[in-house]
Coordinates of C-alpha atoms in Angstrom, one line a residue:
X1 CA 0.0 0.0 0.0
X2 CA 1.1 3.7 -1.3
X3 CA 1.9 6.3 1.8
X4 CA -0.5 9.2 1.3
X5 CA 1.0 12.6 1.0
X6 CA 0.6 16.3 2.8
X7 CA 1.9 18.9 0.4
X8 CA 3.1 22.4 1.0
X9 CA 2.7 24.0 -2.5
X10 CA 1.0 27.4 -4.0
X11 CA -2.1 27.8 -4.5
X12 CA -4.1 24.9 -6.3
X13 CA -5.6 25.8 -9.7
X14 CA -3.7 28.7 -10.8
X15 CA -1.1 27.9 -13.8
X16 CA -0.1 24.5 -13.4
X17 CA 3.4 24.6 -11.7
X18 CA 5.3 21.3 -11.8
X19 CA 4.5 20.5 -8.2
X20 CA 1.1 20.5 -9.9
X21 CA 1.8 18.7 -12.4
X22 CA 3.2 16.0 -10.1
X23 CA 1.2 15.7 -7.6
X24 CA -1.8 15.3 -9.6
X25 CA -0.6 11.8 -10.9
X26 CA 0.8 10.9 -7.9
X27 CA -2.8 11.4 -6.1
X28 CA -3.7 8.3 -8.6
X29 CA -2.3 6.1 -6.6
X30 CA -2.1 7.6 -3.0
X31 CA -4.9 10.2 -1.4
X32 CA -3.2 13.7 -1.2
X33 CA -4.0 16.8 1.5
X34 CA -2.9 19.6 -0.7
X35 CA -2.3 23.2 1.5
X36 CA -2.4 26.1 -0.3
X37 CA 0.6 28.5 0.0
X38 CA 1.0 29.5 3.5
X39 CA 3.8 32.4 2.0
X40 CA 7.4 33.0 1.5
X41 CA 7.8 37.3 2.4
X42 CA 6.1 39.4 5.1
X43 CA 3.1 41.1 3.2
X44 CA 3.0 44.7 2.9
X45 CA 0.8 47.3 3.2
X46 CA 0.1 47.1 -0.7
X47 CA -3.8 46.7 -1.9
X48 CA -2.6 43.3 -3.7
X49 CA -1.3 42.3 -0.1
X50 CA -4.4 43.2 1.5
X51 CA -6.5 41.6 -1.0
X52 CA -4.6 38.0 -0.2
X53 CA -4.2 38.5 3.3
X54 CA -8.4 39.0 3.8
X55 CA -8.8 35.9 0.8
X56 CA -6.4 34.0 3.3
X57 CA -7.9 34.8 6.3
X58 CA -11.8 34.5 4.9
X59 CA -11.4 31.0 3.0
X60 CA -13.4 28.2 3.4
X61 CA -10.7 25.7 4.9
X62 CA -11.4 22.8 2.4
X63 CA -12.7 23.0 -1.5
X64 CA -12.5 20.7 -4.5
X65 CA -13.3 23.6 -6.4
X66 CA -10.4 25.4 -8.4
X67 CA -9.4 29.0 -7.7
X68 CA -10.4 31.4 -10.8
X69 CA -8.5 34.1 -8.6
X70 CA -5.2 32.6 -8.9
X71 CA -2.6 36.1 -9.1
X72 CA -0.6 34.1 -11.4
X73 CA 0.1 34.2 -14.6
X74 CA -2.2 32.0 -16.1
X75 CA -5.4 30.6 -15.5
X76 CA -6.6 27.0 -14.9
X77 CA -9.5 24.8 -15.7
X78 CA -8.2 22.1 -14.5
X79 CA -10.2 20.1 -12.1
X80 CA -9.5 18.6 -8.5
X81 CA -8.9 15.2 -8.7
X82 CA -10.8 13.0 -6.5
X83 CA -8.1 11.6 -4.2
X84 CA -6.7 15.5 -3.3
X85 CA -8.2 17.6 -0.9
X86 CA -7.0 21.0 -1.0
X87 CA -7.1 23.4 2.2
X88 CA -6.8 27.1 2.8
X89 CA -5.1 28.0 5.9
X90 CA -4.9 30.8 7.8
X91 CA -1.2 32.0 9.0
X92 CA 0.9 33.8 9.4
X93 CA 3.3 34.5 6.5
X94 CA 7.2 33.6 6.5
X95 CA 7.5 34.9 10.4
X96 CA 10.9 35.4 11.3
X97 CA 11.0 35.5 15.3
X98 CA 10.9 32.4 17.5
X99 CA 7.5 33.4 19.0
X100 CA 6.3 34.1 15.4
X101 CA 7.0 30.8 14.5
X102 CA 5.6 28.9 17.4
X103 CA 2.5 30.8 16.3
X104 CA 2.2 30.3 13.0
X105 CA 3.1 26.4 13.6
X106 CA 0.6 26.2 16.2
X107 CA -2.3 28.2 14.5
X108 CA -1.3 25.8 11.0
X109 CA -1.7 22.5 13.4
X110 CA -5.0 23.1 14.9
X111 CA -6.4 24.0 11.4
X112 CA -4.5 20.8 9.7
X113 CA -5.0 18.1 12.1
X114 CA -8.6 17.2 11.9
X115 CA -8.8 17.3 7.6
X116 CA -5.9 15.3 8.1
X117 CA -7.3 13.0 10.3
X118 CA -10.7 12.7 8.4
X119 CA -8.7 11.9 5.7
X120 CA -7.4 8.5 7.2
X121 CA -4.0 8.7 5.4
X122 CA -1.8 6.0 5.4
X123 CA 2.0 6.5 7.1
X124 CA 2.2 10.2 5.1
X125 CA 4.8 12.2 3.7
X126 CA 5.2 15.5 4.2
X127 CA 6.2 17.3 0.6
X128 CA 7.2 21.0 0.9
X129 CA 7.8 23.0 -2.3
X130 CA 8.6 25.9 0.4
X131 CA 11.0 26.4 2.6
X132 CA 8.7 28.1 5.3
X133 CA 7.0 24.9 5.6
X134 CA 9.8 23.0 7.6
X135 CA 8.5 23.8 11.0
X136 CA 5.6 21.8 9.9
X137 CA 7.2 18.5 9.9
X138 CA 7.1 17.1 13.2
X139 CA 3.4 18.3 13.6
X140 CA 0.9 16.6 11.8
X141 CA 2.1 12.9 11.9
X142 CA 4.3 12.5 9.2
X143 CA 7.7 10.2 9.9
X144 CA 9.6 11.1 5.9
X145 CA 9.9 14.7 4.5
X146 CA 10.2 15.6 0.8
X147 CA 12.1 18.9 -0.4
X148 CA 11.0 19.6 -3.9
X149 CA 13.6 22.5 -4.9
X150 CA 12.6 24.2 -8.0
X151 CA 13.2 27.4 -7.7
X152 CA 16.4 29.6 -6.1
X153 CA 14.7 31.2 -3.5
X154 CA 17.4 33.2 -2.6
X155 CA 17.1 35.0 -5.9
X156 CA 13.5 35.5 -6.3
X157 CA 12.3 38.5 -5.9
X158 CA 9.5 39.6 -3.4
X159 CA 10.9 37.0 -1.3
X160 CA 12.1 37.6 2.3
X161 CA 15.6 36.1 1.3
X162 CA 17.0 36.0 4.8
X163 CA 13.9 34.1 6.7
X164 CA 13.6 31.7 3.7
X165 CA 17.3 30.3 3.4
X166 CA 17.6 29.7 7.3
X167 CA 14.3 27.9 6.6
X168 CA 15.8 25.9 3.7
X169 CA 19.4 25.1 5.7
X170 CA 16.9 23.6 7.9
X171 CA 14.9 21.6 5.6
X172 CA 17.8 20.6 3.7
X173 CA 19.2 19.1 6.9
X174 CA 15.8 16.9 8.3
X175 CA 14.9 16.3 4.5
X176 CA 14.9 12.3 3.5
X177 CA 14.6 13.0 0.3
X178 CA 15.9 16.3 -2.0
X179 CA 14.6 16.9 -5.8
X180 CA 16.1 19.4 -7.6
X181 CA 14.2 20.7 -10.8
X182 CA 17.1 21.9 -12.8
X183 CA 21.2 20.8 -13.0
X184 CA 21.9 24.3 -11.1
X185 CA 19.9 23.6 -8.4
X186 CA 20.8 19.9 -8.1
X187 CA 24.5 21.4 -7.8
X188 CA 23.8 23.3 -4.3
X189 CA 22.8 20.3 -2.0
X190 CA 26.0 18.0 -1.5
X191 CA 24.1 14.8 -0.5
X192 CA 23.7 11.6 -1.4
X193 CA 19.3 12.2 -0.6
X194 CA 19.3 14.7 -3.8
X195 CA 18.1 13.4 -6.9
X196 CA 17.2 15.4 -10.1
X197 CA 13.7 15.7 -11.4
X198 CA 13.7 18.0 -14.2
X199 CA 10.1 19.1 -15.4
X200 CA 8.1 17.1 -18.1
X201 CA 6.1 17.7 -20.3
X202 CA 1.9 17.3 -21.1
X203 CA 3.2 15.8 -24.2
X204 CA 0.2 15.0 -26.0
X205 CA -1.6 18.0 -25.0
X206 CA 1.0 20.3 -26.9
X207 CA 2.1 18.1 -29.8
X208 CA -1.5 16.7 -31.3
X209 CA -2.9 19.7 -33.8
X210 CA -5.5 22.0 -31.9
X211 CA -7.3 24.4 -33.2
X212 CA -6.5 27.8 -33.9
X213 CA -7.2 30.5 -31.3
X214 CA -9.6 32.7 -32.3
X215 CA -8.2 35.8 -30.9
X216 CA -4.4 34.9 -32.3
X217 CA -3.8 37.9 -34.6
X218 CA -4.6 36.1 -38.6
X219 CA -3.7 38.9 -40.9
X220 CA -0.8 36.7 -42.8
X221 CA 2.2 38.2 -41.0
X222 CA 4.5 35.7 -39.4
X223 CA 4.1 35.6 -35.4
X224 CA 6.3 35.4 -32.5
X225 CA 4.7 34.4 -29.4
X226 CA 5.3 33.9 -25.8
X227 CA 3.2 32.8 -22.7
X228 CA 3.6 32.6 -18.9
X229 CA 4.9 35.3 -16.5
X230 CA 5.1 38.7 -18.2
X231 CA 6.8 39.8 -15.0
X232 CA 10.4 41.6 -14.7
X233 CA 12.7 38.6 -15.6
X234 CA 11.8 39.5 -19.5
X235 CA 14.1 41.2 -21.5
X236 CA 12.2 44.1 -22.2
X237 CA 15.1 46.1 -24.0
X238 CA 15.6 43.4 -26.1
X239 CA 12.3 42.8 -27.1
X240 CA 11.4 46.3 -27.4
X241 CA 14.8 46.6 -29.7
X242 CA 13.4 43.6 -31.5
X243 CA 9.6 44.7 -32.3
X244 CA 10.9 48.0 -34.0
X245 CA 13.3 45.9 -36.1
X246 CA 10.8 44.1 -37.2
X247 CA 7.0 46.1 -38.3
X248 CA 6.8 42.9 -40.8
X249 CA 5.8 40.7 -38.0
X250 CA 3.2 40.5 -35.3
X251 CA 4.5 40.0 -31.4
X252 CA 1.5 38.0 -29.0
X253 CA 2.0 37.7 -25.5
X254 CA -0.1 36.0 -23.4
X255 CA -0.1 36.1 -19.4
X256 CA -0.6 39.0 -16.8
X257 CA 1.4 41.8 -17.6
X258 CA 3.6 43.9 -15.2
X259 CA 4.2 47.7 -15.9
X260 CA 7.4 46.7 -17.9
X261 CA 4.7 44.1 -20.3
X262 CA 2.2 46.7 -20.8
X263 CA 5.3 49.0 -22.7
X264 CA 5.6 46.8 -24.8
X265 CA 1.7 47.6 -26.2
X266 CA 3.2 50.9 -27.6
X267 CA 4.3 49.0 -31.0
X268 CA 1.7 48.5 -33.5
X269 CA 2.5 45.1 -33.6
X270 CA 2.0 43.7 -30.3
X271 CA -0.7 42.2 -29.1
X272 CA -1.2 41.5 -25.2
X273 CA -4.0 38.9 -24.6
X274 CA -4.2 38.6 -21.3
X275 CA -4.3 35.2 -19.3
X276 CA -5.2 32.0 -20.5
X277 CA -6.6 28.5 -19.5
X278 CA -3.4 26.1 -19.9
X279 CA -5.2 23.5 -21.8
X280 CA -6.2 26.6 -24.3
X281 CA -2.3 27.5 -25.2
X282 CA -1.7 24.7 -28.1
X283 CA -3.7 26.9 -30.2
X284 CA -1.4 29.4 -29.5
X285 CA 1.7 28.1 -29.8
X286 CA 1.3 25.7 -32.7
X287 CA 0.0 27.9 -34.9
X288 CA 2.5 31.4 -34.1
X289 CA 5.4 31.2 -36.7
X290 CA 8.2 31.1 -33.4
X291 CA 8.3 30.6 -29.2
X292 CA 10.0 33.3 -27.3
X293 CA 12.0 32.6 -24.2
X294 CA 13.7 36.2 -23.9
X295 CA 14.6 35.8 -20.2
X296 CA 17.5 38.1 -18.4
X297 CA 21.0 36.8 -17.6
X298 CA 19.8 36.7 -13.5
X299 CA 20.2 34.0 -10.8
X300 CA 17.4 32.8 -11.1
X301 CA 16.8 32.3 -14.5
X302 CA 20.2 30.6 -14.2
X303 CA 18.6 28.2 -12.0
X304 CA 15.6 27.9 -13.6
X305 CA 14.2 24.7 -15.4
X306 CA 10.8 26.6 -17.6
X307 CA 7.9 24.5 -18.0
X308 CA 7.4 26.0 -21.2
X309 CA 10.5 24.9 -22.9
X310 CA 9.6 21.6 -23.6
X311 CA 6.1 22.4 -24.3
X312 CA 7.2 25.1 -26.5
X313 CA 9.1 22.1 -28.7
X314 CA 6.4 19.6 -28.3
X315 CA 4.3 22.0 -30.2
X316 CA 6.8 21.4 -32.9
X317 CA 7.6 25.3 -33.7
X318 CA 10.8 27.3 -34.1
X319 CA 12.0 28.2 -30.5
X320 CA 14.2 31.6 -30.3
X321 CA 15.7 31.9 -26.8
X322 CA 18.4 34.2 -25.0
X323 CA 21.1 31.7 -23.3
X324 CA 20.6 30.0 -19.5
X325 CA 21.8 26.7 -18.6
X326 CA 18.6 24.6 -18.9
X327 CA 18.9 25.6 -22.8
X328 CA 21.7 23.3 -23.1
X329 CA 20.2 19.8 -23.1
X330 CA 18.1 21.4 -26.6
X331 CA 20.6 23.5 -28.1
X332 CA 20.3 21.6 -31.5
X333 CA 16.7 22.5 -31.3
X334 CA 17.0 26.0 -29.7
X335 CA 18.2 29.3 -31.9
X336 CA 20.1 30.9 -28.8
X337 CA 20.3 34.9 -29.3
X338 CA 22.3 37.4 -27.8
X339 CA 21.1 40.6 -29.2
X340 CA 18.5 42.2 -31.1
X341 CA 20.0 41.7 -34.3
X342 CA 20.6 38.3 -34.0
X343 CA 17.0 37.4 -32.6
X344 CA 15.5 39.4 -36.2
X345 CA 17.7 37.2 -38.1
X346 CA 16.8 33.9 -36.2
X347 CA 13.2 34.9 -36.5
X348 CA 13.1 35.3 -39.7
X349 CA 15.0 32.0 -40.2
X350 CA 12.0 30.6 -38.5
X351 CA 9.2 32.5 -40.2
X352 CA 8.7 29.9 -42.9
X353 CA 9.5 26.5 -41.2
X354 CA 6.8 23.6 -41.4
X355 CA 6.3 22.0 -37.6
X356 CA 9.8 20.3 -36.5
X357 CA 8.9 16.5 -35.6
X358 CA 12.7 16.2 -34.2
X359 CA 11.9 18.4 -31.6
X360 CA 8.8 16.8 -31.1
X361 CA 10.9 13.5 -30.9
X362 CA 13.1 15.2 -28.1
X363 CA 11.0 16.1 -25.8
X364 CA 8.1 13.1 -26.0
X365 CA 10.2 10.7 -23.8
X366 CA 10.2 13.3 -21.0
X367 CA 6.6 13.2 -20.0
X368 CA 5.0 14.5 -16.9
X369 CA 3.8 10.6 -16.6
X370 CA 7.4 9.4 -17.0
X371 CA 8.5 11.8 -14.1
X372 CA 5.8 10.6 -12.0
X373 CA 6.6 6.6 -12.1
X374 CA 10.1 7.8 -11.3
X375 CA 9.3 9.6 -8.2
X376 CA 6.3 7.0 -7.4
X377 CA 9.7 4.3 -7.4
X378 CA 12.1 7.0 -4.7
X379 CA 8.9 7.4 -2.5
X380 CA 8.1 3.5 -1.9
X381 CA 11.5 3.1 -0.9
X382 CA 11.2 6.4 1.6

């Protein structure tokens, strides 16, 4: 019989994060208590913050509905699955004093404990996807804890870097088992209890043909399109430097814009559609003439592992991306650009290219499916 699971993730039912995307087929076999983010940074006095604190503090404690007010990127449809309860706690966010913790542990306990035990699980495993969860461990009957790694906290930004990485030296120690998302993250936890998980891939969802989205821009110029967070990690120089090169083509992005995003809406030839359902982006990105990854040279982009990269190639289009390490494994398949100039030209390389089935070929061993029988194989032995 499977142990059951009690994960510390984001919120359930916003874009579908690979924790997510885990989870979900790991709930298959084993019945899953899902808590909704319980933070990583001290909330300010900023209406967004207030907004979150009062949806925190007002939330039913259990749904198996999805939330539609998810302030990421993209939207979800996705459904909860049967075997995965999802609970929204009240706390108190990434505390940093001693006291503050005892509260926050306490407050998290006496919320947890009865779902938990209505839930009957069998021998669970606590997963955390965030550090702040650590003081959780010892609390609500769980003997093995999970550290799923897949982001560098210490270089994200919003994030209360000091309270998070003395919460992560301290998971990193209790942990049984470490899972780092990306070779750079893998590279910072010296022990022989971290494996590598890199993300999959919804393989068939992005490779069979979808229709086209209505709302993609159809006027027969070629497109270059991109889709998740619109946030400051882009390269908005360069893609500002790269619309005005190029009036020939039209520039989609799709996800919730930041201040730096909605510039971009000064060229004639961008169009910024907002968020969209995840299951609705093949129509997007199958039918756009070339992907965009035009990330910054930062940290964390350095460490990251983007879910859209190997979606992006299993929708079998041209991908044009600035360098970072998690490029490498798909360099043959990847135009890497440094420059303006050089993303115009590998653009236009792209604009007349038929859908890549090498690509396709690369990325269709790496499901979301396969990544899941893996894991199920290090938890049973947990």
């Amino acid at each position: 019989m499977k142990r059951d699971l009690i994960v510390f993730g984001e919120d359930w039912g916003g874009l579908p994060s690979s924790t997510q995307h885990l989870i979900r087929r790991l709930s298959q076999d084993r019945k899953v208590v899902w808590v909704n983010s319980i933070g990583l940074r001290r909330p300010t006095f900023t209406l967004h913050d207030c907004k979150r604190a009062w949806r925190k503090l007002t939330a039913s404690r259990t749904t198996a509905k999805t939330r539609k007010d998810s302030p990421l990127s993209l939207t979800s449809s996705t459904e909860t699955p049967d075997n995965l309860i999802v609970v929204n706690p009240s706390t108190l966010p990434a505390p940093r004093s001693t006291l503050g913790r005892k509260l926050a542990t306490r407050m998290l306990r006496k919320q947890l404990t009865p779902i938990i035990e209505r839930a009957q699980l069998h021998d669970p495993i606590l997963w955390t996807s965030l550090p702040t969860a650590v003081d959780m461990f010892d609390q609500l009957g769980a003997s093995s804890l999970v550290y799923y790694c897949g982001d560098d906290f210490s270089s994200l930004a919003g994030v209360d870097h000091m309270t998070v990485a003395q919460r992560e030296e301290d998971l990193v120690q209790k942990a049984d088992l470490i899972l780092a998302a990306s070779e750079a993250l893998f590279t910072r936890f010296s022990n022989k209890r971290t494996k590598l998980l890199p993300h999959g891939v919804d393989y068939d969802l992005f490779s069979i043909p979808a229709q086209r989205a209505e709302d993609l821009p159809n006027n027969g110029k070629p497109t270059a399109g991109f889709y998740g967070s619109l946030s400051d990690w882009l390269d908005y120089d360069l893609l500002n430097q790269t619309i005005h090169l190029m009036p020939e083509w039209d520039f989609v992005f799709i996800g919730k814009p930041c201040d730096a995003a909605l510039s971009l809406a000064q060229h004639n030839n961008v169009t910024l559609l907002g968020p969209k359902s995840h299951h609705e982006l093949p129509g997007y990105s199958q039918h756009w003439s070339a992907s965009l990854l035009p990330f910054v040279d930062n940290a964390q982009i350095r460490a990251c592992n983007p879910l859209k990269l190997r979606e992006y190639l299993a929708a079998g289009r041209p991908v044009v991306s600035t360098p970072f390490p998690a490029i490498n494994e798909y360099r043959n398949y990847v135009s890497v650009v440094h420059s303006a100039n050089e993303m115009a030209a590998a653009l236009n390389s792209a604009a007349n290219q038929t859908p890549n089935s090498r690509q396709q070929s690369a990325v269709s061993m790496h499901t979301w499916d396969a990544r899941a029988q893996t894991l199920n194989a290090w938890l049973d032995v947990l």
